Amino acid sequence: MPTAETDHVYKILELVGSSDTSIEDAIKSAVSRAAKTIRDMKWFEVVQTRGHIENGTVRHYQVTLRVGFTLEG
């Protein structure tokens, strides 16, 4: 039987990050902001990517992430 040290139970939180530079910056922005109030984040999954086009140019990137973090004890 697994011990408490090897059991992993996660809570999943959905975040939306945005950037006018890149998808990667939108991800980093969401994770960085969440890290200010959420401890023990362990992984993320990009579940949706979208953007805004203005005058034929990509102007804004937006990503929806699922972030998993460890529940405290």
mmCIF file with all atom_site columns, C-alpha atoms in Angstrom:
data_model
loop_
_atom_site.group_PDB
_atom_site.id
_atom_site.type_symbol
_atom_site.label_atom_id
_atom_site.label_alt_id
_atom_site.label_comp_id
_atom_site.label_asym_id
_atom_site.label_entity_id
_atom_site.label_seq_id
_atom_site.pdbx_PDB_ins_code
_atom_site.Cartn_x
_atom_site.Cartn_y
_atom_site.Cartn_z
_atom_site.occupancy
_atom_site.B_iso_or_equiv
_atom_site.pdbx_formal_charge
_atom_site.auth_seq_id
_atom_site.auth_comp_id
_atom_site.auth_asym_id
_atom_site.auth_atom_id
_atom_site.pdbx_PDB_model_num
ATOM 1  C CA . MET A 1 1  ? 0.000  0.000  0.000   1.00 0.00 ? 1  MET A CA 1
ATOM 2  C CA . PRO A 1 2  ? 1.418  3.420  -0.937  1.00 0.00 ? 2  PRO A CA 1
ATOM 3  C CA . THR A 1 3  ? 2.502  5.756  1.819   1.00 0.00 ? 3  THR A CA 1
ATOM 4  C CA . ALA A 1 4  ? 1.509  9.385  2.170   1.00 0.00 ? 4  ALA A CA 1
ATOM 5  C CA . GLU A 1 5  ? 4.922  10.314 0.779   1.00 0.00 ? 5  GLU A CA 1
ATOM 6  C CA . THR A 1 6  ? 4.314  8.502  -2.508  1.00 0.00 ? 6  THR A CA 1
ATOM 7  C CA . ASP A 1 7  ? 0.616  9.291  -2.930  1.00 0.00 ? 7  ASP A CA 1
ATOM 8  C CA . HIS A 1 8  ? 0.039  12.202 -5.269  1.00 0.00 ? 8  HIS A CA 1
ATOM 9  C CA . VAL A 1 9  ? -3.299 13.971 -5.224  1.00 0.00 ? 9  VAL A CA 1
ATOM 10 C CA . TYR A 1 10 ? -3.668 17.096 -7.305  1.00 0.00 ? 10 TYR A CA 1
ATOM 11 C CA . LYS A 1 11 ? -6.203 19.878 -7.607  1.00 0.00 ? 11 LYS A CA 1
ATOM 12 C CA . ILE A 1 12 ? -6.674 21.233 -11.125 1.00 0.00 ? 12 ILE A CA 1
ATOM 13 C CA . LEU A 1 13 ? -7.155 24.943 -11.687 1.00 0.00 ? 13 LEU A CA 1
ATOM 14 C CA . GLU A 1 14 ? -8.004 26.565 -15.007 1.00 0.00 ? 14 GLU A CA 1
ATOM 15 C CA . LEU A 1 15 ? -6.164 29.760 -15.918 1.00 0.00 ? 15 LEU A CA 1
ATOM 16 C CA . VAL A 1 16 ? -6.173 32.063 -18.921 1.00 0.00 ? 16 VAL A CA 1
ATOM 17 C CA . GLY A 1 17 ? -2.960 33.876 -19.786 1.00 0.00 ? 17 GLY A CA 1
ATOM 18 C CA . SER A 1 18 ? -2.462 36.550 -22.391 1.00 0.00 ? 18 SER A CA 1
ATOM 19 C CA . SER A 1 19 ? 0.395  38.316 -24.148 1.00 0.00 ? 19 SER A CA 1
ATOM 20 C CA . ASP A 1 20 ? 0.899  40.613 -27.088 1.00 0.00 ? 20 ASP A CA 1
ATOM 21 C CA . THR A 1 21 ? 4.249  38.897 -27.774 1.00 0.00 ? 21 THR A CA 1
ATOM 22 C CA . SER A 1 22 ? 3.780  35.099 -27.965 1.00 0.00 ? 22 SER A CA 1
ATOM 23 C CA . ILE A 1 23 ? 1.958  31.990 -26.817 1.00 0.00 ? 23 ILE A CA 1
ATOM 24 C CA . GLU A 1 24 ? 4.936  31.121 -24.621 1.00 0.00 ? 24 GLU A CA 1
ATOM 25 C CA . ASP A 1 25 ? 4.762  34.505 -22.898 1.00 0.00 ? 25 ASP A CA 1
ATOM 26 C CA . ALA A 1 26 ? 1.025  34.023 -22.320 1.00 0.00 ? 26 ALA A CA 1
ATOM 27 C CA . ILE A 1 27 ? 1.774  30.694 -20.599 1.00 0.00 ? 27 ILE A CA 1
ATOM 28 C CA . LYS A 1 28 ? 4.563  32.202 -18.508 1.00 0.00 ? 28 LYS A CA 1
ATOM 29 C CA . SER A 1 29 ? 2.341  35.127 -17.537 1.00 0.00 ? 29 SER A CA 1
ATOM 30 C CA . ALA A 1 30 ? -0.450 32.855 -16.285 1.00 0.00 ? 30 ALA A CA 1
ATOM 31 C CA . VAL A 1 31 ? 1.891  30.567 -14.326 1.00 0.00 ? 31 VAL A CA 1
ATOM 32 C CA . SER A 1 32 ? 3.885  33.459 -12.866 1.00 0.00 ? 32 SER A CA 1
ATOM 33 C CA . ARG A 1 33 ? 0.777  35.278 -11.685 1.00 0.00 ? 33 ARG A CA 1
ATOM 34 C CA . ALA A 1 34 ? -0.767 32.114 -10.195 1.00 0.00 ? 34 ALA A CA 1
ATOM 35 C CA . ALA A 1 35 ? 2.497  31.350 -8.350  1.00 0.00 ? 35 ALA A CA 1
ATOM 36 C CA . LYS A 1 36 ? 1.927  34.466 -6.236  1.00 0.00 ? 36 LYS A CA 1
ATOM 37 C CA . THR A 1 37 ? -1.028 32.818 -4.473  1.00 0.00 ? 37 THR A CA 1
ATOM 38 C CA . ILE A 1 38 ? -0.878 29.083 -5.267  1.00 0.00 ? 38 ILE A CA 1
ATOM 39 C CA . ARG A 1 39 ? 1.800  26.844 -3.805  1.00 0.00 ? 39 ARG A CA 1
ATOM 40 C CA . ASP A 1 40 ? 3.137  23.539 -5.094  1.00 0.00 ? 40 ASP A CA 1
ATOM 41 C CA . MET A 1 41 ? 2.137  23.865 -8.754  1.00 0.00 ? 41 MET A CA 1
ATOM 42 C CA . LYS A 1 42 ? 3.540  20.803 -10.513 1.00 0.00 ? 42 LYS A CA 1
ATOM 43 C CA . TRP A 1 43 ? 2.394  20.757 -14.146 1.00 0.00 ? 43 TRP A CA 1
ATOM 44 C CA . PHE A 1 44 ? 0.322  22.515 -16.778 1.00 0.00 ? 44 PHE A CA 1
ATOM 45 C CA . GLU A 1 45 ? -1.543 21.534 -19.906 1.00 0.00 ? 45 GLU A CA 1
ATOM 46 C CA . VAL A 1 46 ? -2.511 23.952 -22.673 1.00 0.00 ? 46 VAL A CA 1
ATOM 47 C CA . VAL A 1 47 ? -6.137 23.185 -23.514 1.00 0.00 ? 47 VAL A CA 1
ATOM 48 C CA . GLN A 1 48 ? -6.962 26.075 -25.800 1.00 0.00 ? 48 GLN A CA 1
ATOM 49 C CA . THR A 1 49 ? -5.043 28.639 -27.834 1.00 0.00 ? 49 THR A CA 1
ATOM 50 C CA . ARG A 1 50 ? -6.553 31.654 -29.521 1.00 0.00 ? 50 ARG A CA 1
ATOM 51 C CA . GLY A 1 51 ? -5.630 35.127 -30.622 1.00 0.00 ? 51 GLY A CA 1
ATOM 52 C CA . HIS A 1 52 ? -6.828 38.478 -31.835 1.00 0.00 ? 52 HIS A CA 1
ATOM 53 C CA . ILE A 1 53 ? -6.212 39.744 -35.354 1.00 0.00 ? 53 ILE A CA 1
ATOM 54 C CA . GLU A 1 54 ? -6.186 43.434 -36.150 1.00 0.00 ? 54 GLU A CA 1
ATOM 55 C CA . ASN A 1 55 ? -5.663 44.812 -39.669 1.00 0.00 ? 55 ASN A CA 1
ATOM 56 C CA . GLY A 1 56 ? -4.385 41.445 -40.886 1.00 0.00 ? 56 GLY A CA 1
ATOM 57 C CA . THR A 1 57 ? -1.784 41.144 -38.089 1.00 0.00 ? 57 THR A CA 1
ATOM 58 C CA . VAL A 1 58 ? -1.742 38.999 -34.975 1.00 0.00 ? 58 VAL A CA 1
ATOM 59 C CA . ARG A 1 59 ? -2.053 41.464 -32.119 1.00 0.00 ? 59 ARG A CA 1
ATOM 60 C CA . HIS A 1 60 ? -2.735 39.346 -29.061 1.00 0.00 ? 60 HIS A CA 1
ATOM 61 C CA . TYR A 1 61 ? -2.292 35.723 -27.901 1.00 0.00 ? 61 TYR A CA 1
ATOM 62 C CA . GLN A 1 62 ? -4.426 33.981 -25.303 1.00 0.00 ? 62 GLN A CA 1
ATOM 63 C CA . VAL A 1 63 ? -4.067 30.478 -23.835 1.00 0.00 ? 63 VAL A CA 1
ATOM 64 C CA . THR A 1 64 ? -6.230 28.480 -21.476 1.00 0.00 ? 64 THR A CA 1
ATOM 65 C CA . LEU A 1 65 ? -4.227 26.234 -19.147 1.00 0.00 ? 65 LEU A CA 1
ATOM 66 C CA . ARG A 1 66 ? -5.072 23.518 -16.689 1.00 0.00 ? 66 ARG A CA 1
ATOM 67 C CA . VAL A 1 67 ? -2.585 23.719 -13.831 1.00 0.00 ? 67 VAL A CA 1
ATOM 68 C CA . GLY A 1 68 ? -2.145 20.881 -11.343 1.00 0.00 ? 68 GLY A CA 1
ATOM 69 C CA . PHE A 1 69 ? -0.982 21.546 -7.823  1.00 0.00 ? 69 PHE A CA 1
ATOM 70 C CA . THR A 1 70 ? -0.471 19.321 -4.822  1.00 0.00 ? 70 THR A CA 1
ATOM 71 C CA . LEU A 1 71 ? -3.091 19.418 -2.093  1.00 0.00 ? 71 LEU A CA 1
ATOM 72 C CA . GLU A 1 72 ? -1.743 20.217 1.347   1.00 0.00 ? 72 GLU A CA 1
ATOM 73 C CA . GLY A 1 73 ? -2.100 17.762 4.012   1.00 0.00 ? 73 GLY A CA 1
#
